[in-house]
PDB file of C-alpha atoms and ligand atoms in Angstrom:
ATOM      1  CA  UNK A1085      45.465  11.386 -15.773  1.00 84.00           C
ATOM      2  CA  UNK A1086      47.436  10.364 -12.474  1.00 95.00           C
ATOM      3  CA  UNK A1087      45.690  12.137  -9.881  1.00 97.00           C
ATOM      4  CA  UNK A1088      46.477  10.168  -7.071  1.00 98.00           C
ATOM      5  CA  UNK A1089      49.882   8.547  -7.326  1.00 97.00           C
ATOM      6  CA  UNK A1090      51.630   7.602  -3.777  1.00 96.00           C
ATOM      7  CA  UNK A1091      47.709   7.616  -2.278  1.00 98.00           C
ATOM      8  CA  UNK A1092      46.520   4.997  -0.385  1.00 98.00           C
ATOM      9  CA  UNK A1093      42.940   4.379  -0.811  1.00 98.00           C
ATOM     10  CA  UNK A1094      40.336   2.132   1.052  1.00 99.00           C
ATOM     11  CA  UNK A1095      37.751   0.820  -1.208  1.00 99.00           C
ATOM     12  CA  UNK A1096      34.810  -0.929   0.618  1.00 99.00           C
ATOM     13  CA  UNK A1097      32.929  -3.727  -0.723  1.00 98.00           C
ATOM     14  CA  UNK A1098      35.360  -3.979  -3.810  1.00 98.00           C
ATOM     15  CA  UNK A1099      34.559  -7.712  -4.915  1.00 98.00           C
ATOM     16  CA  UNK A1100      31.805  -7.030  -6.961  1.00 98.00           C
ATOM     17  CA  UNK A1101      30.556  -4.874  -9.090  1.00 98.00           C
ATOM     18  CA  UNK A1102      30.343  -1.149  -8.613  1.00 98.00           C
ATOM     19  CA  UNK A1103      33.503  -1.482  -6.130  1.00 99.00           C
ATOM     20  CA  UNK A1104      35.948  -3.559  -8.741  1.00 98.00           C
ATOM     21  CA  UNK A1105      35.475  -0.439 -10.970  1.00 98.00           C
ATOM     22  CA  UNK A1106      36.015   2.379  -8.586  1.00 99.00           C
ATOM     23  CA  UNK A1107      39.094  -0.007  -7.026  1.00 98.00           C
ATOM     24  CA  UNK A1108      40.171   0.126 -10.336  1.00 98.00           C
ATOM     25  CA  UNK A1109      40.258   3.549 -11.154  1.00 98.00           C
ATOM     26  CA  UNK A1110      42.402   4.481  -7.971  1.00 98.00           C
ATOM     27  CA  UNK A1111      44.367   2.047  -9.150  1.00 98.00           C
ATOM     28  CA  UNK A1112      44.582   3.097 -12.637  1.00 97.00           C
ATOM     29  CA  UNK A1113      45.387   6.437 -11.207  1.00 97.00           C
ATOM     30  CA  UNK A1114      48.713   5.388  -9.348  1.00 97.00           C
ATOM     31  CA  UNK A1115      47.139   5.224  -5.628  1.00 98.00           C
ATOM     32  CA  UNK A1116      47.950   2.127  -3.761  1.00 98.00           C
ATOM     33  CA  UNK A1117      44.482   0.163  -3.046  1.00 98.00           C
ATOM     34  CA  UNK A1118      43.286  -1.641   0.257  1.00 98.00           C
ATOM     35  CA  UNK A1119      39.592  -3.446  -0.561  1.00 98.00           C
ATOM     36  CA  UNK A1120      37.159  -5.772   0.992  1.00 98.00           C
ATOM     37  CA  UNK A1121      34.548  -7.677   0.451  1.00 98.00           C
ATOM     38  CA  UNK A1122      32.602  -8.890   3.683  1.00 98.00           C
ATOM     39  CA  UNK A1123      33.744 -12.865   3.996  1.00 98.00           C
ATOM     40  CA  UNK A1124      36.991 -14.443   2.963  1.00 98.00           C
ATOM     41  CA  UNK A1125      35.259 -16.345  -0.691  1.00 98.00           C
ATOM     42  CA  UNK A1126      33.503 -13.097  -2.127  1.00 98.00           C
ATOM     43  CA  UNK A1127      37.277 -11.063  -1.407  1.00 98.00           C
ATOM     44  CA  UNK A1128      39.236 -13.236  -2.993  1.00 98.00           C
ATOM     45  CA  UNK A1129      36.467 -13.699  -5.992  1.00 98.00           C
ATOM     46  CA  UNK A1130      36.657 -10.584  -6.027  1.00 98.00           C
ATOM     47  CA  UNK A1131      41.184  -9.869  -5.781  1.00 98.00           C
ATOM     48  CA  UNK A1132      40.491 -12.510  -8.862  1.00 98.00           C
ATOM     49  CA  UNK A1133      38.610 -10.743 -10.464  1.00 98.00           C
ATOM     50  CA  UNK A1134      41.151  -7.370 -10.353  1.00 98.00           C
ATOM     51  CA  UNK A1135      43.440  -9.508 -12.091  1.00 97.00           C
ATOM     52  CA  UNK A1136      41.685 -10.717 -14.213  1.00 97.00           C
ATOM     53  CA  UNK A1137      41.424  -7.368 -15.861  1.00 96.00           C
ATOM     54  CA  UNK A1138      44.587  -6.541 -15.324  1.00 96.00           C
ATOM     55  CA  UNK A1139      44.058  -4.614 -12.232  1.00 95.00           C
ATOM     56  CA  UNK A1140      47.822  -5.569 -10.060  1.00 89.00           C
ATOM     57  CA  UNK A1141      49.053  -4.357  -6.358  1.00 91.00           C
ATOM     58  CA  UNK A1142      45.721  -4.205  -4.833  1.00 98.00           C
ATOM     59  CA  UNK A1143      45.813  -5.242  -1.431  1.00 98.00           C
ATOM     60  CA  UNK A1144      42.237  -7.745  -0.471  1.00 98.00           C
ATOM     61  CA  UNK A1145      41.237  -8.324   3.150  1.00 98.00           C
ATOM     62  CA  UNK A1146      38.185  -9.885   4.154  1.00 98.00           C
ATOM     63  CA  UNK A1147      35.734  -7.170   6.132  1.00 99.00           C
ATOM     64  CA  UNK A1148      32.648  -7.315   7.189  1.00 99.00           C
ATOM     65  CA  UNK A1149      32.056  -3.988   7.711  1.00 99.00           C
ATOM     66  CA  UNK A1150      28.672  -3.912   9.786  1.00 99.00           C
ATOM     67  CA  UNK A1151      31.781  -5.414  12.686  1.00 98.00           C
ATOM     68  CA  UNK A1152      34.258  -3.492  14.525  1.00 99.00           C
ATOM     69  CA  UNK A1153      36.133  -6.168  15.571  1.00 98.00           C
ATOM     70  CA  UNK A1154      37.188  -7.154  11.854  1.00 99.00           C
ATOM     71  CA  UNK A1155      36.349  -3.861  11.205  1.00 99.00           C
ATOM     72  CA  UNK A1156      39.541  -2.863  13.312  1.00 98.00           C
ATOM     73  CA  UNK A1157      41.069  -5.734  12.249  1.00 98.00           C
ATOM     74  CA  UNK A1158      41.366  -4.170   9.006  1.00 98.00           C
ATOM     75  CA  UNK A1159      43.205  -0.899   9.911  1.00 98.00           C
ATOM     76  CA  UNK A1160      45.660  -2.437  11.939  1.00 98.00           C
ATOM     77  CA  UNK A1161      46.931  -4.348   8.367  1.00 98.00           C
ATOM     78  CA  UNK A1162      46.769  -0.916   7.289  1.00 98.00           C
ATOM     79  CA  UNK A1163      48.022   0.545   9.073  1.00 98.00           C
ATOM     80  CA  UNK A1164      50.896  -2.428   9.399  1.00 98.00           C
ATOM     81  CA  UNK A1165      51.400  -2.674   5.891  1.00 98.00           C
ATOM     82  CA  UNK A1166      51.043   1.418   4.189  1.00 98.00           C
ATOM     83  CA  UNK A1167      51.536   3.717   7.588  1.00 98.00           C
ATOM     84  CA  UNK A1168      48.713   6.101   6.551  1.00 98.00           C
ATOM     85  CA  UNK A1169      44.618   6.334   4.759  1.00 98.00           C
ATOM     86  CA  UNK A1170      44.352   9.042   2.073  1.00 98.00           C
ATOM     87  CA  UNK A1171      41.188   8.332   0.763  1.00 99.00           C
ATOM     88  CA  UNK A1172      38.527   6.297   1.916  1.00 99.00           C
ATOM     89  CA  UNK A1173      35.385   5.134  -0.450  1.00 99.00           C
ATOM     90  CA  UNK A1174      32.603   3.578   1.171  1.00 99.00           C
ATOM     91  CA  UNK A1175      30.860   2.229  -1.441  1.00 99.00           C
ATOM     92  CA  UNK A1176      29.664  -1.369   0.378  1.00 99.00           C
ATOM     93  CA  UNK A1177      25.615  -2.040   0.977  1.00 99.00           C
ATOM     94  CA  UNK A1178      23.184  -4.123   2.170  1.00 98.00           C
ATOM     95  CA  UNK A1179      21.241  -3.722  -1.185  1.00 98.00           C
ATOM     96  CA  UNK A1180      18.000  -4.858   1.024  1.00 98.00           C
ATOM     97  CA  UNK A1181      16.174  -6.714  -1.903  1.00 96.00           C
ATOM     98  CA  UNK A1182      12.897  -8.731  -2.174  1.00 83.00           C
ATOM     99  CA  UNK A1183      11.402  -7.812   1.435  1.00 89.00           C
ATOM    100  CA  UNK A1184       8.150  -5.543   1.395  1.00 95.00           C
ATOM    101  CA  UNK A1185       7.536  -3.500   4.137  1.00 97.00           C
ATOM    102  CA  UNK A1186       4.616  -5.246   5.394  1.00 97.00           C
ATOM    103  CA  UNK A1187       7.089  -8.764   5.806  1.00 97.00           C
ATOM    104  CA  UNK A1188      10.006  -7.040   7.049  1.00 97.00           C
ATOM    105  CA  UNK A1189      11.427  -7.777  10.295  1.00 97.00           C
ATOM    106  CA  UNK A1190      12.248  -5.121  12.408  1.00 97.00           C
ATOM    107  CA  UNK A1191      15.662  -7.229  13.115  1.00 98.00           C
ATOM    108  CA  UNK A1192      15.872  -6.880   8.829  1.00 98.00           C
ATOM    109  CA  UNK A1193      16.122  -3.073   9.041  1.00 98.00           C
ATOM    110  CA  UNK A1194      18.352  -3.472  11.311  1.00 98.00           C
ATOM    111  CA  UNK A1195      20.893  -5.875   8.943  1.00 98.00           C
ATOM    112  CA  UNK A1196      20.828  -3.864   6.521  1.00 98.00           C
ATOM    113  CA  UNK A1197      21.565   0.239   8.731  1.00 98.00           C
ATOM    114  CA  UNK A1198      23.786  -2.665  10.415  1.00 99.00           C
ATOM    115  CA  UNK A1199      25.569  -2.662   7.024  1.00 99.00           C
ATOM    116  CA  UNK A1200      25.102   0.593   5.197  1.00 99.00           C
ATOM    117  CA  UNK A1201      24.796   3.440   8.841  1.00 99.00           C
ATOM    118  CA  UNK A1202      27.184   2.240  10.695  1.00 99.00           C
ATOM    119  CA  UNK A1203      28.932   0.209   8.795  1.00 99.00           C
ATOM    120  CA  UNK A1204      30.160   3.693   7.222  1.00 99.00           C
ATOM    121  CA  UNK A1205      29.561   5.331  10.147  1.00 99.00           C
ATOM    122  CA  UNK A1206      32.668   2.711  11.879  1.00 98.00           C
ATOM    123  CA  UNK A1207      34.937   2.530   8.939  1.00 99.00           C
ATOM    124  CA  UNK A1208      35.096   6.793   7.990  1.00 99.00           C
ATOM    125  CA  UNK A1209      35.975   6.810  12.866  1.00 99.00           C
ATOM    126  CA  UNK A1210      38.459   4.757  12.688  1.00 98.00           C
ATOM    127  CA  UNK A1211      40.037   6.480   9.421  1.00 99.00           C
ATOM    128  CA  UNK A1212      39.712   9.865  10.434  1.00 98.00           C
ATOM    129  CA  UNK A1213      41.085   9.209  14.581  1.00 98.00           C
ATOM    130  CA  UNK A1214      43.606   7.012  13.841  1.00 98.00           C
ATOM    131  CA  UNK A1215      45.110   7.699  10.177  1.00 98.00           C
ATOM    132  CA  UNK A1216      43.388  11.024   9.412  1.00 98.00           C
ATOM    133  CA  UNK A1217      43.915  13.397  12.287  1.00 98.00           C
ATOM    134  CA  UNK A1218      47.502  12.592  12.678  1.00 98.00           C
ATOM    135  CA  UNK A1219      48.363  13.196   9.093  1.00 98.00           C
ATOM    136  CA  UNK A1220      49.527  16.491   7.656  1.00 96.00           C
ATOM    137  CA  UNK A1221      47.383  15.694   4.450  1.00 95.00           C
ATOM    138  CA  UNK A1222      44.883  15.115   6.409  1.00 97.00           C
ATOM    139  CA  UNK A1223      41.792  12.920   4.164  1.00 98.00           C
ATOM    140  CA  UNK A1224      39.394  12.581   1.878  1.00 98.00           C
ATOM    141  CA  UNK A1225      35.948  10.476   2.051  1.00 99.00           C
ATOM    142  CA  UNK A1226      33.579   9.722  -0.200  1.00 99.00           C
ATOM    143  CA  UNK A1227      30.342   8.139   0.717  1.00 99.00           C
ATOM    144  CA  UNK A1228      28.038   5.355  -2.068  1.00 99.00           C
ATOM    145  CA  UNK A1229      24.256   6.652  -1.249  1.00 99.00           C
ATOM    146  CA  UNK A1230      21.481   6.421  -4.029  1.00 98.00           C
ATOM    147  CA  UNK A1231      19.155   8.283  -5.426  1.00 98.00           C
ATOM    148  CA  UNK A1232      16.610   6.276  -3.561  1.00 98.00           C
ATOM    149  CA  UNK A1233      17.429   8.972  -0.714  1.00 98.00           C
ATOM    150  CA  UNK A1234      15.496  11.371  -2.481  1.00 96.00           C
ATOM    151  CA  UNK A1235      12.953   9.293  -5.025  1.00 95.00           C
ATOM    152  CA  UNK A1236      12.454   6.136  -3.138  1.00 96.00           C
ATOM    153  CA  UNK A1237      11.497   2.890  -5.442  1.00 95.00           C
ATOM    154  CA  UNK A1238       9.539  -0.525  -4.028  1.00 96.00           C
ATOM    155  CA  UNK A1239       9.686  -3.166  -1.734  1.00 96.00           C
ATOM    156  CA  UNK A1240      12.949  -1.439  -0.622  1.00 97.00           C
ATOM    157  CA  UNK A1241      12.355   0.569   2.806  1.00 98.00           C
ATOM    158  CA  UNK A1242      14.913  -0.446   4.457  1.00 98.00           C
ATOM    159  CA  UNK A1243      17.565   0.280   2.562  1.00 98.00           C
ATOM    160  CA  UNK A1244      16.021   3.632   1.245  1.00 98.00           C
ATOM    161  CA  UNK A1245      15.899   4.711   4.487  1.00 98.00           C
ATOM    162  CA  UNK A1246      19.873   3.667   4.735  1.00 98.00           C
ATOM    163  CA  UNK A1247      20.907   5.699   1.768  1.00 98.00           C
ATOM    164  CA  UNK A1248      18.972   9.099   3.682  1.00 98.00           C
ATOM    165  CA  UNK A1249      20.599   8.768   6.630  1.00 99.00           C
ATOM    166  CA  UNK A1250      23.552   8.346   4.688  1.00 99.00           C
ATOM    167  CA  UNK A1251      23.014  11.125   2.740  1.00 99.00           C
ATOM    168  CA  UNK A1252      22.822  13.400   6.248  1.00 99.00           C
ATOM    169  CA  UNK A1253      25.913  11.804   7.688  1.00 99.00           C
ATOM    170  CA  UNK A1254      27.344  13.155   5.353  1.00 99.00           C
ATOM    171  CA  UNK A1255      26.281  16.446   5.693  1.00 98.00           C
ATOM    172  CA  UNK A1256      27.060  16.149   9.269  1.00 99.00           C
ATOM    173  CA  UNK A1257      30.619  14.549   9.040  1.00 99.00           C
ATOM    174  CA  UNK A1258      31.589  17.458   7.058  1.00 99.00           C
ATOM    175  CA  UNK A1259      30.362  20.053   9.706  1.00 98.00           C
ATOM    176  CA  UNK A1260      31.935  18.201  12.631  1.00 98.00           C
ATOM    177  CA  UNK A1261      35.417  17.647  10.097  1.00 98.00           C
ATOM    178  CA  UNK A1262      35.387  20.086   7.532  1.00 98.00           C
ATOM    179  CA  UNK A1263      37.029  22.886  10.372  1.00 98.00           C
ATOM    180  CA  UNK A1264      39.687  19.607  11.219  1.00 98.00           C
ATOM    181  CA  UNK A1265      40.784  19.890   7.437  1.00 98.00           C
ATOM    182  CA  UNK A1266      38.351  16.889   5.743  1.00 98.00           C
ATOM    183  CA  UNK A1267      36.670  16.759   3.616  1.00 98.00           C
ATOM    184  CA  UNK A1268      33.227  13.905   2.981  1.00 99.00           C
ATOM    185  CA  UNK A1269      31.156  14.211   0.147  1.00 99.00           C
ATOM    186  CA  UNK A1270      28.386  11.455  -1.158  1.00 99.00           C
ATOM    187  CA  UNK A1271      28.150  10.025  -5.090  1.00 99.00           C
ATOM    188  CA  UNK A1272      24.831   8.621  -5.794  1.00 99.00           C
ATOM    189  CA  UNK A1273      24.032   6.954  -8.329  1.00 98.00           C
ATOM    190  CA  UNK A1274      20.938   5.952 -10.077  1.00 98.00           C
ATOM    191  CA  UNK A1275      20.412   2.826 -12.306  1.00 98.00           C
ATOM    192  CA  UNK A1276      24.333   1.441 -12.622  1.00 98.00           C
ATOM    193  CA  UNK A1277      24.661  -2.066 -15.273  1.00 98.00           C
ATOM    194  CA  UNK A1278      25.386  -4.711 -12.292  1.00 98.00           C
ATOM    195  CA  UNK A1279      25.453  -8.227 -12.684  1.00 97.00           C
ATOM    196  CA  UNK A1280      21.659  -8.101 -11.179  1.00 97.00           C
ATOM    197  CA  UNK A1281      20.514  -6.706 -15.062  1.00 98.00           C
ATOM    198  CA  UNK A1282      21.870 -10.046 -16.010  1.00 97.00           C
ATOM    199  CA  UNK A1283      19.213 -11.950 -15.029  1.00 97.00           C
ATOM    200  CA  UNK A1284      16.260  -9.010 -16.205  1.00 98.00           C
ATOM    201  CA  UNK A1285      14.647  -9.185 -19.014  1.00 98.00           C
ATOM    202  CA  UNK A1286      15.852  -7.314 -21.801  1.00 97.00           C
ATOM    203  CA  UNK A1287      11.779  -5.195 -22.239  1.00 97.00           C
ATOM    204  CA  UNK A1288      12.476  -4.104 -18.985  1.00 97.00           C
ATOM    205  CA  UNK A1289      16.031  -3.000 -19.109  1.00 97.00           C
ATOM    206  CA  UNK A1290      14.676  -1.289 -22.046  1.00 96.00           C
ATOM    207  CA  UNK A1291      11.659   0.245 -20.026  1.00 96.00           C
ATOM    208  CA  UNK A1292      14.421   1.299 -17.600  1.00 96.00           C
ATOM    209  CA  UNK A1293      16.516   2.962 -19.963  1.00 97.00           C
ATOM    210  CA  UNK A1294      13.503   4.797 -20.876  1.00 94.00           C
ATOM    211  CA  UNK A1295      13.302   6.354 -17.560  1.00 94.00           C
ATOM    212  CA  UNK A1296      16.530   7.913 -17.816  1.00 96.00           C
ATOM    213  CA  UNK A1297      16.718  11.715 -19.921  1.00 96.00           C
ATOM    214  CA  UNK A1298      20.372  10.310 -20.966  1.00 97.00           C
ATOM    215  CA  UNK A1299      18.233   6.400 -22.213  1.00 97.00           C
ATOM    216  CA  UNK A1300      21.014   4.392 -20.634  1.00 98.00           C
ATOM    217  CA  UNK A1301      22.209   3.749 -16.756  1.00 98.00           C
ATOM    218  CA  UNK A1302      25.253   3.915 -15.830  1.00 98.00           C
ATOM    219  CA  UNK A1303      28.164   2.099 -15.893  1.00 98.00           C
ATOM    220  CA  UNK A1304      30.483   1.391 -13.209  1.00 98.00           C
ATOM    221  CA  UNK A1305      32.971   3.372 -13.994  1.00 98.00           C
ATOM    222  CA  UNK A1306      30.790   5.872 -14.677  1.00 99.00           C
ATOM    223  CA  UNK A1307      30.346   5.817 -10.615  1.00 99.00           C
ATOM    224  CA  UNK A1308      33.793   6.093 -10.548  1.00 99.00           C
ATOM    225  CA  UNK A1309      34.671   9.225 -12.411  1.00 98.00           C
ATOM    226  CA  UNK A1310      32.696  10.433  -9.516  1.00 99.00           C
ATOM    227  CA  UNK A1311      33.948   8.923  -6.821  1.00 99.00           C
ATOM    228  CA  UNK A1312      37.163   9.921  -7.908  1.00 99.00           C
ATOM    229  CA  UNK A1313      36.720  13.667  -8.655  1.00 98.00           C
ATOM    230  CA  UNK A1314      35.372  14.072  -5.648  1.00 99.00           C
ATOM    231  CA  UNK A1315      38.572  12.349  -3.627  1.00 99.00           C
ATOM    232  CA  UNK A1316      40.398  14.320  -5.730  1.00 98.00           C
ATOM    233  CA  UNK A1317      42.092  18.033  -5.622  1.00 98.00           C
ATOM    234  CA  UNK A1318      39.856  18.497  -8.309  1.00 98.00           C
ATOM    235  CA  UNK A1319      36.349  19.809  -5.845  1.00 98.00           C
ATOM    236  CA  UNK A1320      38.195  20.592  -3.081  1.00 98.00           C
ATOM    237  CA  UNK A1321      36.230  23.245  -2.304  1.00 98.00           C
ATOM    238  CA  UNK A1322      33.002  20.790  -2.493  1.00 98.00           C
ATOM    239  CA  UNK A1323      31.922  19.152   1.101  1.00 99.00           C
ATOM    240  CA  UNK A1324      28.398  17.375   2.249  1.00 99.00           C
ATOM    241  CA  UNK A1325      27.221  17.172  -1.226  1.00 99.00           C
ATOM    242  CA  UNK A1326      25.739  14.442  -2.803  1.00 98.00           C
ATOM    243  CA  UNK A1327      26.618  14.932  -6.540  1.00 98.00           C
ATOM    244  CA  UNK A1328      23.340  12.750  -8.011  1.00 98.00           C
ATOM    245  CA  UNK A1329      24.574  10.440 -11.446  1.00 98.00           C
ATOM    246  CA  UNK A1330      21.107   9.722 -12.122  1.00 98.00           C
ATOM    247  CA  UNK A1331      21.560  10.298 -15.909  1.00 98.00           C
ATOM    248  CA  UNK A1332      18.790  12.672 -15.225  1.00 97.00           C
ATOM    249  CA  UNK A1333      16.758  10.275 -14.277  1.00 97.00           C
ATOM    250  CA  UNK A1334      15.786  12.088 -10.620  1.00 96.00           C
ATOM    251  CA  UNK A1335      14.568  15.601 -12.814  1.00 95.00           C
ATOM    252  CA  UNK A1336      11.865  14.372 -14.265  1.00 93.00           C
ATOM    253  CA  UNK A1337       8.123  13.848 -12.599  1.00 91.00           C
ATOM    254  CA  UNK A1338       7.090  11.385 -15.238  1.00 89.00           C
ATOM    255  CA  UNK A1339       8.868   9.604 -17.899  1.00 86.00           C
ATOM    256  CA  UNK A1340       8.135  10.312 -21.570  1.00 88.00           C
ATOM    257  CA  UNK A1341       5.964   7.069 -22.306  1.00 89.00           C
ATOM    258  CA  UNK A1342       3.591   8.338 -19.814  1.00 90.00           C
ATOM    259  CA  UNK A1343       4.030  12.012 -19.913  1.00 90.00           C
ATOM    260  CA  UNK A1344       1.318  12.889 -22.304  1.00 85.00           C
TER     261      UNK A1344
HETATM  262  N1  NAP B2556      23.545  -0.870  -8.541  1.00 54.53           N
HETATM  263  C1  NAP B2556      22.551   0.029  -8.882  1.00 54.53           C
HETATM  264  O1  NAP B2556      22.092  -0.345  -9.739  1.00 54.53           O
HETATM  265  C2  NAP B2556      22.439   0.879  -7.536  1.00 54.53           C
HETATM  266  C3  NAP B2556      22.129   2.252  -7.371  1.00 54.53           C
HETATM  267  C4  NAP B2556      22.546   3.222  -6.793  1.00 54.53           C
HETATM  268  C5  NAP B2556      23.516   2.749  -5.858  1.00 54.53           C
HETATM  269  N2  NAP B2556      24.350   2.403  -5.604  1.00 54.53           N
HETATM  270  C6  NAP B2556      25.411   2.126  -4.641  1.00 54.53           C
HETATM  271  O2  NAP B2556      26.420   2.450  -5.100  1.00 54.53           O
HETATM  272  C7  NAP B2556      27.176   0.860  -4.462  1.00 54.53           C
HETATM  273  C8  NAP B2556      27.723  -0.201  -5.352  1.00 54.53           C
HETATM  274  O3  NAP B2556      26.350  -0.701  -6.046  1.00 54.53           O
HETATM  275  P1  NAP B2556      26.551  -2.106  -6.382  1.00 54.53           P
HETATM  276  O4  NAP B2556      25.279  -2.117  -6.933  1.00 54.53           O
HETATM  277  O5  NAP B2556      27.968  -2.455  -7.416  1.00 54.53           O
HETATM  278  O6  NAP B2556      26.787  -3.194  -4.932  1.00 54.53           O
HETATM  279  P2  NAP B2556      26.770  -4.469  -4.980  1.00 54.53           P
HETATM  280  O7  NAP B2556      27.117  -4.998  -6.236  1.00 54.53           O
HETATM  281  O8  NAP B2556      25.159  -5.216  -3.777  1.00 54.53           O
HETATM  282  O9  NAP B2556      27.803  -4.913  -3.983  1.00 54.53           O
HETATM  283  C9  NAP B2556      28.145  -4.435  -2.819  1.00 54.53           C
HETATM  284  C10 NAP B2556      28.802  -4.318  -2.497  1.00 54.53           C
HETATM  285  O10 NAP B2556      29.601  -4.755  -1.002  1.00 54.53           O
HETATM  286  C11 NAP B2556      29.821  -5.465  -0.481  1.00 54.53           C
HETATM  287  N3  NAP B2556      28.950  -6.041   0.928  1.00 54.53           N
HETATM  288  C12 NAP B2556      27.994  -6.361   1.367  1.00 54.53           C
HETATM  289  N4  NAP B2556      27.725  -6.415   2.528  1.00 54.53           N
HETATM  290  C13 NAP B2556      28.659  -6.088   3.111  1.00 54.53           C
HETATM  291  C14 NAP B2556      29.449  -5.607   4.322  1.00 54.53           C
HETATM  292  N5  NAP B2556      28.886  -6.524   5.675  1.00 54.53           N
HETATM  293  N6  NAP B2556      30.378  -5.334   4.682  1.00 54.53           N
HETATM  294  C15 NAP B2556      31.097  -5.219   3.508  1.00 54.53           C
HETATM  295  N7  NAP B2556      30.951  -5.556   2.909  1.00 54.53           N
HETATM  296  C16 NAP B2556      30.120  -5.480   1.712  1.00 54.53           C
HETATM  297  C17 NAP B2556      29.812  -7.262  -0.951  1.00 54.53           C
HETATM  298  O11 NAP B2556      30.371  -7.265  -0.863  1.00 54.53           O
HETATM  299  P3  NAP B2556      30.707  -9.512  -0.644  1.00 54.53           P
HETATM  300  O12 NAP B2556      30.856  -9.200  -2.472  1.00 54.53           O
HETATM  301  O13 NAP B2556      31.121  -9.703  -0.045  1.00 54.53           O
HETATM  302  O14 NAP B2556      28.998  -9.621  -0.922  1.00 54.53           O
HETATM  303  C18 NAP B2556      29.574  -6.167  -2.427  1.00 54.53           C
HETATM  304  O15 NAP B2556      31.483  -5.848  -2.624  1.00 54.53           O
HETATM  305  C19 NAP B2556      26.173   0.807  -2.904  1.00 54.53           C
HETATM  306  O16 NAP B2556      26.365   1.212  -2.530  1.00 54.53           O
HETATM  307  C20 NAP B2556      24.502   1.349  -3.389  1.00 54.53           C
HETATM  308  O17 NAP B2556      24.337   0.973  -1.920  1.00 54.53           O
HETATM  309  C21 NAP B2556      23.776   0.967  -6.757  1.00 54.53           C
END
């Protein structure tokens, strides 16, 4: 398929794990892709990984999405080099890992929300105001949410709250931007195999798989396929949707080994 031939795409958080697969998916289908990581080092490392995969022509620009000045600079570069933007993928995320609620400072909560909620908000606002509303073909936004917005995980209060906020923001944006011709949807993954899984003991990996009716976690490519669908004309009548991609995890009350 070559659904994105000639399209200009921005993927935030394109420097690692799932972001790399999303960047690659759009590039493989003909798009010119801009991507950012949060720092010059991580962005350069991401660019090198993409090159190693044979994914060429990617423009990588460091941008901490929680910092409005950096976000504006990112869009300045896109404006100068591409003059338009067709698809925005808000993938960048602060994972908010490893802080039990009793030890989580309000500042940490704001740090996580700063990346996941404020970041997605202000990147989307720049995309809409600077490009989409000025283009006859408008544009499309895809957020990366999480099934943890609906079914929480432990010691991740800030992260779960941020993903719940993203789901609400997607619906609110769909109402505000739908009449202007702009679609906004989200993909809500469950387990995705990332480099963090490499550090897990085998029995934990297997137990996680048992938690999934399909008995497997997603690959980054699985998620990229859903993101690409939501960004493409194939989903042209969809907006405000949160599309879950979690191997069926969310539809079960209890995993099989305790469901007796
Ligand atoms: N992994 C899962 O199992 C899972 C499950 C459900 C939902 N999700 C969601 O799916 C998406 C991808 O997940 P992932 O596990 O691949 O993510 P990840 O490995 O944590 O990578 C996050 C990406 O976001 C970037 N990032 C973090 N803070 C940023 C900031 N302030 N400004 C700009 N970029 C920033 C990172 O860049 P640096 O390299 O600079 O840090 C990195 O490229 C995320 O939205 C995540 O919440 C993941």
